PDB file of C-alpha atoms and ligand atoms in Angstrom:
ATOM      1  CA  UNK A   5     -31.088 111.146 -68.556  1.00  0.00           C
ATOM      2  CA  UNK A   6     -31.156 113.853 -71.245  1.00  0.00           C
ATOM      3  CA  UNK A   7     -34.393 114.191 -73.185  1.00  0.00           C
ATOM      4  CA  UNK A   8     -34.357 112.462 -76.528  1.00  0.00           C
ATOM      5  CA  UNK A   9     -35.094 114.396 -79.724  1.00  0.00           C
ATOM      6  CA  UNK A  10     -38.144 112.868 -81.392  1.00  0.00           C
ATOM      7  CA  UNK A  11     -38.690 113.577 -85.092  1.00  0.00           C
ATOM      8  CA  UNK A  12     -42.122 112.585 -86.411  1.00  0.00           C
ATOM      9  CA  UNK A  13     -42.655 111.716 -90.099  1.00  0.00           C
ATOM     10  CA  UNK A  14     -46.160 112.338 -91.466  1.00  0.00           C
ATOM     11  CA  UNK A  15     -48.104 112.388 -94.731  1.00  0.00           C
ATOM     12  CA  UNK A  16     -51.720 113.074 -93.787  1.00  0.00           C
ATOM     13  CA  UNK A  17     -54.137 114.105 -91.081  1.00  0.00           C
ATOM     14  CA  UNK A  18     -51.745 113.578 -88.217  1.00  0.00           C
ATOM     15  CA  UNK A  19     -54.051 112.189 -85.535  1.00  0.00           C
ATOM     16  CA  UNK A  20     -51.199 109.977 -84.316  1.00  0.00           C
ATOM     17  CA  UNK A  21     -48.943 113.031 -84.205  1.00  0.00           C
ATOM     18  CA  UNK A  22     -51.670 114.736 -82.136  1.00  0.00           C
ATOM     19  CA  UNK A  23     -51.724 111.776 -79.737  1.00  0.00           C
ATOM     20  CA  UNK A  24     -47.962 112.189 -79.277  1.00  0.00           C
ATOM     21  CA  UNK A  25     -48.240 115.955 -78.757  1.00  0.00           C
ATOM     22  CA  UNK A  26     -51.011 115.415 -76.169  1.00  0.00           C
ATOM     23  CA  UNK A  27     -49.011 112.723 -74.390  1.00  0.00           C
ATOM     24  CA  UNK A  28     -45.923 114.929 -74.208  1.00  0.00           C
ATOM     25  CA  UNK A  29     -48.044 117.769 -72.861  1.00  0.00           C
ATOM     26  CA  UNK A  30     -49.567 115.510 -70.182  1.00  0.00           C
ATOM     27  CA  UNK A  31     -46.068 114.556 -69.059  1.00  0.00           C
ATOM     28  CA  UNK A  32     -46.385 110.993 -70.337  1.00  0.00           C
ATOM     29  CA  UNK A  33     -43.127 111.209 -72.325  1.00  0.00           C
ATOM     30  CA  UNK A  34     -40.845 112.688 -69.644  1.00  0.00           C
ATOM     31  CA  UNK A  35     -37.619 111.707 -71.396  1.00  0.00           C
ATOM     32  CA  UNK A  36     -38.510 112.835 -74.910  1.00  0.00           C
ATOM     33  CA  UNK A  37     -39.412 115.979 -76.798  1.00  0.00           C
ATOM     34  CA  UNK A  38     -40.958 116.297 -80.263  1.00  0.00           C
ATOM     35  CA  UNK A  39     -38.442 118.591 -81.932  1.00  0.00           C
ATOM     36  CA  UNK A  40     -39.486 118.420 -85.572  1.00  0.00           C
ATOM     37  CA  UNK A  41     -42.243 117.144 -87.873  1.00  0.00           C
ATOM     38  CA  UNK A  42     -41.273 116.190 -91.427  1.00  0.00           C
ATOM     39  CA  UNK A  43     -44.021 115.753 -94.007  1.00  0.00           C
ATOM     40  CA  UNK A  44     -43.884 114.084 -97.408  1.00  0.00           C
ATOM     41  CA  UNK A  45     -46.741 116.363 -98.519  1.00  0.00           C
ATOM     42  CA  UNK A  46     -46.971 120.129 -98.302  1.00  0.00           C
ATOM     43  CA  UNK A  47     -50.770 119.981 -97.771  1.00  0.00           C
ATOM     44  CA  UNK A  48     -50.758 117.494 -94.882  1.00  0.00           C
ATOM     45  CA  UNK A  49     -52.966 118.717 -92.018  1.00  0.00           C
ATOM     46  CA  UNK A  50     -50.365 117.220 -89.673  1.00  0.00           C
ATOM     47  CA  UNK A  51     -48.143 120.225 -90.493  1.00  0.00           C
ATOM     48  CA  UNK A  52     -50.854 122.547 -89.173  1.00  0.00           C
ATOM     49  CA  UNK A  53     -51.015 120.551 -85.935  1.00  0.00           C
ATOM     50  CA  UNK A  54     -47.243 120.917 -85.539  1.00  0.00           C
ATOM     51  CA  UNK A  55     -47.342 124.659 -86.180  1.00  0.00           C
ATOM     52  CA  UNK A  56     -50.203 125.157 -83.726  1.00  0.00           C
ATOM     53  CA  UNK A  57     -48.038 123.510 -81.108  1.00  0.00           C
ATOM     54  CA  UNK A  58     -44.869 125.449 -81.870  1.00  0.00           C
ATOM     55  CA  UNK A  59     -43.037 122.452 -83.339  1.00  0.00           C
ATOM     56  CA  UNK A  60     -40.554 123.008 -86.186  1.00  0.00           C
ATOM     57  CA  UNK A  61     -41.616 121.584 -89.549  1.00  0.00           C
ATOM     58  CA  UNK A  62     -39.951 120.503 -92.758  1.00  0.00           C
ATOM     59  CA  UNK A  63     -41.521 119.395 -96.022  1.00  0.00           C
ATOM     60  CA  UNK A  64     -39.690 116.774 -98.075  1.00  0.00           C
ATOM     61  CA  UNK A  65     -41.831 116.048-101.087  1.00  0.00           C
ATOM     62  CA  UNK A  66     -41.211 112.729-102.784  1.00  0.00           C
ATOM     63  CA  UNK A  67     -42.003 114.180-106.208  1.00  0.00           C
ATOM     64  CA  UNK A  68     -39.085 116.583-105.999  1.00  0.00           C
ATOM     65  CA  UNK A  69     -36.581 113.703-106.022  1.00  0.00           C
ATOM     66  CA  UNK A  70     -35.815 111.445-108.997  1.00  0.00           C
ATOM     67  CA  UNK A  71     -35.965 108.166-107.054  1.00  0.00           C
ATOM     68  CA  UNK A  72     -36.286 106.563-103.625  1.00  0.00           C
ATOM     69  CA  UNK A  73     -32.497 106.580-103.127  1.00  0.00           C
ATOM     70  CA  UNK A  74     -32.234 110.348-103.624  1.00  0.00           C
ATOM     71  CA  UNK A  75     -35.285 110.905-101.421  1.00  0.00           C
ATOM     72  CA  UNK A  76     -33.882 108.650 -98.697  1.00  0.00           C
ATOM     73  CA  UNK A  77     -30.511 110.452 -98.804  1.00  0.00           C
ATOM     74  CA  UNK A  78     -32.296 113.774 -98.323  1.00  0.00           C
ATOM     75  CA  UNK A  79     -34.245 112.288 -95.424  1.00  0.00           C
ATOM     76  CA  UNK A  80     -31.061 111.040 -93.712  1.00  0.00           C
ATOM     77  CA  UNK A  81     -29.565 114.503 -94.089  1.00  0.00           C
ATOM     78  CA  UNK A  82     -32.656 116.140 -92.575  1.00  0.00           C
ATOM     79  CA  UNK A  83     -32.809 113.663 -89.677  1.00  0.00           C
ATOM     80  CA  UNK A  84     -29.119 114.151 -88.908  1.00  0.00           C
ATOM     81  CA  UNK A  85     -29.481 117.939 -89.103  1.00  0.00           C
ATOM     82  CA  UNK A  86     -32.338 117.641 -86.572  1.00  0.00           C
ATOM     83  CA  UNK A  87     -30.130 115.428 -84.361  1.00  0.00           C
ATOM     84  CA  UNK A  88     -32.930 112.873 -84.155  1.00  0.00           C
ATOM     85  CA  UNK A  89     -32.610 110.239 -81.411  1.00  0.00           C
ATOM     86  CA  UNK A  90     -35.927 108.635 -82.349  1.00  0.00           C
ATOM     87  CA  UNK A  91     -37.762 108.790 -85.667  1.00  0.00           C
ATOM     88  CA  UNK A  92     -41.487 108.012 -85.560  1.00  0.00           C
ATOM     89  CA  UNK A  93     -43.457 107.144 -88.679  1.00  0.00           C
ATOM     90  CA  UNK A  94     -46.946 108.395 -87.830  1.00  0.00           C
ATOM     91  CA  UNK A  95     -49.005 107.823 -90.951  1.00  0.00           C
ATOM     92  CA  UNK A  96     -45.922 108.319 -93.137  1.00  0.00           C
ATOM     93  CA  UNK A  97     -46.810 106.823 -96.508  1.00  0.00           C
ATOM     94  CA  UNK A  98     -43.501 106.784 -98.374  1.00  0.00           C
ATOM     95  CA  UNK A  99     -41.206 103.768 -98.195  1.00  0.00           C
ATOM     96  CA  UNK A 100     -37.586 104.770 -97.531  1.00  0.00           C
ATOM     97  CA  UNK A 101     -34.605 102.619 -98.491  1.00  0.00           C
ATOM     98  CA  UNK A 102     -31.941 100.893 -96.392  1.00  0.00           C
ATOM     99  CA  UNK A 103     -29.718 104.026 -96.111  1.00  0.00           C
ATOM    100  CA  UNK A 104     -32.203 105.422 -93.604  1.00  0.00           C
ATOM    101  CA  UNK A 105     -32.441 102.190 -91.629  1.00  0.00           C
ATOM    102  CA  UNK A 106     -28.648 101.933 -91.535  1.00  0.00           C
ATOM    103  CA  UNK A 107     -28.306 105.512 -90.294  1.00  0.00           C
ATOM    104  CA  UNK A 108     -30.889 104.941 -87.505  1.00  0.00           C
ATOM    105  CA  UNK A 109     -30.816 101.246 -86.557  1.00  0.00           C
ATOM    106  CA  UNK A 110     -33.523 100.354 -84.042  1.00  0.00           C
ATOM    107  CA  UNK A 111     -34.208 104.069 -83.645  1.00  0.00           C
ATOM    108  CA  UNK A 112     -37.173 104.316 -86.004  1.00  0.00           C
ATOM    109  CA  UNK A 113     -40.650 103.088 -85.186  1.00  0.00           C
ATOM    110  CA  UNK A 114     -43.836 102.819 -87.209  1.00  0.00           C
ATOM    111  CA  UNK A 115     -47.476 102.455 -86.255  1.00  0.00           C
ATOM    112  CA  UNK A 116     -49.388 100.049 -88.484  1.00  0.00           C
ATOM    113  CA  UNK A 117     -53.198  99.749 -88.311  1.00  0.00           C
ATOM    114  CA  UNK A 118     -53.426  95.947 -88.109  1.00  0.00           C
ATOM    115  CA  UNK A 119     -52.098  93.006 -86.134  1.00  0.00           C
ATOM    116  CA  UNK A 120     -48.804  92.258 -87.919  1.00  0.00           C
ATOM    117  CA  UNK A 121     -48.075  89.816 -89.594  1.00  0.00           C
ATOM    118  CA  UNK A 122     -51.657  90.055 -90.896  1.00  0.00           C
ATOM    119  CA  UNK A 123     -52.685  92.748 -93.374  1.00  0.00           C
ATOM    120  CA  UNK A 124     -49.263  94.352 -93.724  1.00  0.00           C
ATOM    121  CA  UNK A 125     -46.493  94.921 -96.236  1.00  0.00           C
ATOM    122  CA  UNK A 126     -46.539  96.723 -99.552  1.00  0.00           C
ATOM    123  CA  UNK A 127     -49.977  98.001-100.557  1.00  0.00           C
ATOM    124  CA  UNK A 128     -51.425  97.778 -97.049  1.00  0.00           C
ATOM    125  CA  UNK A 129     -51.759 101.316 -95.757  1.00  0.00           C
ATOM    126  CA  UNK A 130     -54.445 103.593 -94.397  1.00  0.00           C
ATOM    127  CA  UNK A 131     -58.042 102.636 -95.225  1.00  0.00           C
ATOM    128  CA  UNK A 132     -56.914  99.804 -97.512  1.00  0.00           C
ATOM    129  CA  UNK A 133     -55.881  97.815 -94.457  1.00  0.00           C
ATOM    130  CA  UNK A 134     -59.360  98.060 -92.959  1.00  0.00           C
ATOM    131  CA  UNK A 135     -61.004  97.216 -96.288  1.00  0.00           C
ATOM    132  CA  UNK A 136     -58.895  94.036 -96.477  1.00  0.00           C
ATOM    133  CA  UNK A 137     -59.747  93.142 -92.868  1.00  0.00           C
ATOM    134  CA  UNK A 138     -63.485  93.448 -93.577  1.00  0.00           C
ATOM    135  CA  UNK A 139     -63.185  91.524 -96.835  1.00  0.00           C
ATOM    136  CA  UNK A 140     -61.431  88.615 -95.103  1.00  0.00           C
ATOM    137  CA  UNK A 141     -63.946  88.556 -92.305  1.00  0.00           C
ATOM    138  CA  UNK A 142     -61.535  88.309 -89.377  1.00  0.00           C
ATOM    139  CA  UNK A 143     -63.141  88.890 -85.976  1.00  0.00           C
ATOM    140  CA  UNK A 144     -60.246  90.749 -84.371  1.00  0.00           C
ATOM    141  CA  UNK A 145     -57.968  93.462 -85.661  1.00  0.00           C
ATOM    142  CA  UNK A 146     -55.857  96.125 -83.996  1.00  0.00           C
ATOM    143  CA  UNK A 147     -52.593  97.991 -84.291  1.00  0.00           C
ATOM    144  CA  UNK A 148     -48.882  97.281 -84.066  1.00  0.00           C
ATOM    145  CA  UNK A 149     -45.956  99.522 -83.229  1.00  0.00           C
ATOM    146  CA  UNK A 150     -42.688  98.086 -84.520  1.00  0.00           C
ATOM    147  CA  UNK A 151     -39.133  99.092 -85.329  1.00  0.00           C
ATOM    148  CA  UNK A 152     -38.500  99.916 -88.964  1.00  0.00           C
ATOM    149  CA  UNK A 153     -36.143  97.644 -90.888  1.00  0.00           C
ATOM    150  CA  UNK A 154     -35.472  97.055 -94.604  1.00  0.00           C
ATOM    151  CA  UNK A 155     -38.501  94.748 -94.666  1.00  0.00           C
ATOM    152  CA  UNK A 156     -41.741  96.712 -95.045  1.00  0.00           C
ATOM    153  CA  UNK A 157     -43.716  96.225 -91.763  1.00  0.00           C
ATOM    154  CA  UNK A 158     -41.292  93.413 -90.893  1.00  0.00           C
ATOM    155  CA  UNK A 159     -39.210  94.864 -88.049  1.00  0.00           C
ATOM    156  CA  UNK A 160     -39.230  93.800 -84.388  1.00  0.00           C
ATOM    157  CA  UNK A 161     -42.665  94.258 -82.807  1.00  0.00           C
ATOM    158  CA  UNK A 162     -42.783  96.595 -79.793  1.00  0.00           C
ATOM    159  CA  UNK A 163     -46.485  96.747 -78.792  1.00  0.00           C
ATOM    160  CA  UNK A 164     -49.778  95.394 -80.127  1.00  0.00           C
ATOM    161  CA  UNK A 165     -53.390  95.614 -79.054  1.00  0.00           C
ATOM    162  CA  UNK A 166     -56.637  94.295 -80.481  1.00  0.00           C
ATOM    163  CA  UNK A 167     -60.261  95.373 -80.973  1.00  0.00           C
ATOM    164  CA  UNK A 168     -63.244  93.375 -82.227  1.00  0.00           C
ATOM    165  CA  UNK A 169     -64.536  93.728 -85.767  1.00  0.00           C
ATOM    166  CA  UNK A 170     -68.316  94.257 -85.574  1.00  0.00           C
ATOM    167  CA  UNK A 171     -71.132  93.439 -87.960  1.00  0.00           C
ATOM    168  CA  UNK A 172     -71.975  96.509 -89.994  1.00  0.00           C
ATOM    169  CA  UNK A 173     -68.500  98.042 -89.723  1.00  0.00           C
ATOM    170  CA  UNK A 174     -67.387 100.164 -92.650  1.00  0.00           C
ATOM    171  CA  UNK A 175     -63.662 100.716 -93.295  1.00  0.00           C
ATOM    172  CA  UNK A 176     -64.051 104.206 -91.829  1.00  0.00           C
ATOM    173  CA  UNK A 177     -65.806 103.019 -88.659  1.00  0.00           C
ATOM    174  CA  UNK A 178     -63.227 100.300 -88.132  1.00  0.00           C
ATOM    175  CA  UNK A 179     -60.341 102.694 -88.765  1.00  0.00           C
ATOM    176  CA  UNK A 180     -61.721 105.038 -86.126  1.00  0.00           C
ATOM    177  CA  UNK A 181     -62.039 102.204 -83.566  1.00  0.00           C
ATOM    178  CA  UNK A 182     -58.497 100.997 -84.252  1.00  0.00           C
ATOM    179  CA  UNK A 183     -57.134 104.525 -83.970  1.00  0.00           C
ATOM    180  CA  UNK A 184     -59.012 105.492 -80.805  1.00  0.00           C
ATOM    181  CA  UNK A 185     -58.626 102.258 -78.907  1.00  0.00           C
ATOM    182  CA  UNK A 186     -55.230 101.084 -80.182  1.00  0.00           C
ATOM    183  CA  UNK A 187     -53.003 103.468 -82.149  1.00  0.00           C
ATOM    184  CA  UNK A 188     -53.418 106.640 -80.112  1.00  0.00           C
ATOM    185  CA  UNK A 189     -52.564 104.726 -76.929  1.00  0.00           C
ATOM    186  CA  UNK A 190     -49.872 102.367 -78.201  1.00  0.00           C
ATOM    187  CA  UNK A 191     -47.755 104.890 -80.078  1.00  0.00           C
ATOM    188  CA  UNK A 192     -47.201 107.338 -77.188  1.00  0.00           C
ATOM    189  CA  UNK A 193     -46.561 104.373 -74.887  1.00  0.00           C
ATOM    190  CA  UNK A 194     -43.939 102.881 -77.215  1.00  0.00           C
ATOM    191  CA  UNK A 195     -42.288 106.278 -77.647  1.00  0.00           C
ATOM    192  CA  UNK A 196     -42.146 106.796 -73.869  1.00  0.00           C
ATOM    193  CA  UNK A 197     -40.665 103.312 -73.355  1.00  0.00           C
ATOM    194  CA  UNK A 198     -37.988 104.039 -75.973  1.00  0.00           C
ATOM    195  CA  UNK A 199     -37.114 107.408 -74.445  1.00  0.00           C
ATOM    196  CA  UNK A 200     -36.876 105.774 -71.013  1.00  0.00           C
ATOM    197  CA  UNK A 201     -34.354 103.278 -72.461  1.00  0.00           C
ATOM    198  CA  UNK A 202     -36.679 100.369 -71.694  1.00  0.00           C
ATOM    199  CA  UNK A 203     -36.765  98.591 -75.064  1.00  0.00           C
ATOM    200  CA  UNK A 204     -34.077  96.079 -75.974  1.00  0.00           C
ATOM    201  CA  UNK A 205     -33.796  94.297 -79.307  1.00  0.00           C
ATOM    202  CA  UNK A 206     -32.239  90.828 -79.481  1.00  0.00           C
ATOM    203  CA  UNK A 207     -32.429  88.391 -82.382  1.00  0.00           C
ATOM    204  CA  UNK A 208     -35.210  90.247 -84.133  1.00  0.00           C
ATOM    205  CA  UNK A 209     -37.516  90.586 -81.165  1.00  0.00           C
ATOM    206  CA  UNK A 210     -37.986  93.175 -78.450  1.00  0.00           C
ATOM    207  CA  UNK A 211     -37.831  92.860 -74.681  1.00  0.00           C
ATOM    208  CA  UNK A 212     -39.616  95.529 -72.677  1.00  0.00           C
ATOM    209  CA  UNK A 213     -38.398  96.385 -69.189  1.00  0.00           C
ATOM    210  CA  UNK A 214     -41.397  96.513 -66.864  1.00  0.00           C
ATOM    211  CA  UNK A 215     -41.970  99.247 -64.295  1.00  0.00           C
TER     212      UNK A 215
HETATM  213  C1  GAR B   3     -53.029 105.557 -89.296  1.00  0.00           C
HETATM  214  O1  GAR B   3     -54.090 104.662 -89.181  1.00  0.00           O
HETATM  215  C2  GAR B   3     -51.715 104.807 -89.424  1.00  0.00           C
HETATM  216  O2  GAR B   3     -51.661 103.647 -88.646  1.00  0.00           O
HETATM  217  C3  GAR B   3     -51.737 104.460 -90.886  1.00  0.00           C
HETATM  218  O3  GAR B   3     -52.274 105.599 -91.528  1.00  0.00           O
HETATM  219  C4  GAR B   3     -53.108 106.320 -90.623  1.00  0.00           C
HETATM  220  C5  GAR B   3     -52.586 107.722 -90.515  1.00  0.00           C
HETATM  221  O4  GAR B   3     -53.438 108.535 -89.766  1.00  0.00           O
HETATM  222  N1  GAR B   3     -50.430 104.123 -91.345  1.00  0.00           N
HETATM  223  C6  GAR B   3     -50.202 103.216 -92.295  1.00  0.00           C
HETATM  224  O5  GAR B   3     -51.074 102.619 -92.877  1.00  0.00           O
HETATM  225  C7  GAR B   3     -48.731 102.977 -92.605  1.00  0.00           C
HETATM  226  N2  GAR B   3     -48.570 101.732 -93.265  1.00  0.00           N
HETATM  227  P1  GAR B   3     -52.962 109.888 -89.092  1.00  0.00           P
HETATM  228  O6  GAR B   3     -52.282 110.743 -90.172  1.00  0.00           O
HETATM  229  O7  GAR B   3     -54.250 110.525 -88.649  1.00  0.00           O
HETATM  230  O8  GAR B   3     -52.055 109.581 -87.946  1.00  0.00           O
END
């Protein structure tokens, strides 16, 4: 099996990108290779992480394009130029339109910091998700890795895991727990499964080949 080209989309700190880089380095993604990191912001620390690890970078700033359609077209062009087999949204905060989904059907995955279908969709990103979780008073939260479709956070779910919400949690403390115990493990695992050809999508849900 030839190694799949993984392109990672980022907007911020890039701790999920780091988890992927570390996993690749450990040999946990034997059939994939992070070939490029594309950031929607020129000041994202994630770009620094890519550079430190010798990974090619591109910056596609949303503000340089008149609308989402023009931005999405530029993104498709960049992804095709990079010959992406898998596109990973790792803290990527810009919503792309259906052109991108059509160009890479079931080949784009996103990590979301909650148990979908709770606390997801438009407006639920980053710390806001954890604020909403604490406000509602749920006792469990977690993370979800799913395929990207036209519906924001609505695509087929690949992996989920949960952590308890504890008395005294702040959004920052909860975010850290969800990242450490869920996101940084689930995302590399989902990427490895994809690169191994072990994820099938049928009727809007995924089937994972064991072993
Ligand atoms: C992560 O918690 C990720 O799940 C979330 O933003 C954070 C990015 O952190 N993504 C979303 O909310 C997308 N809807 P990172 O830049 O350190 O990986």
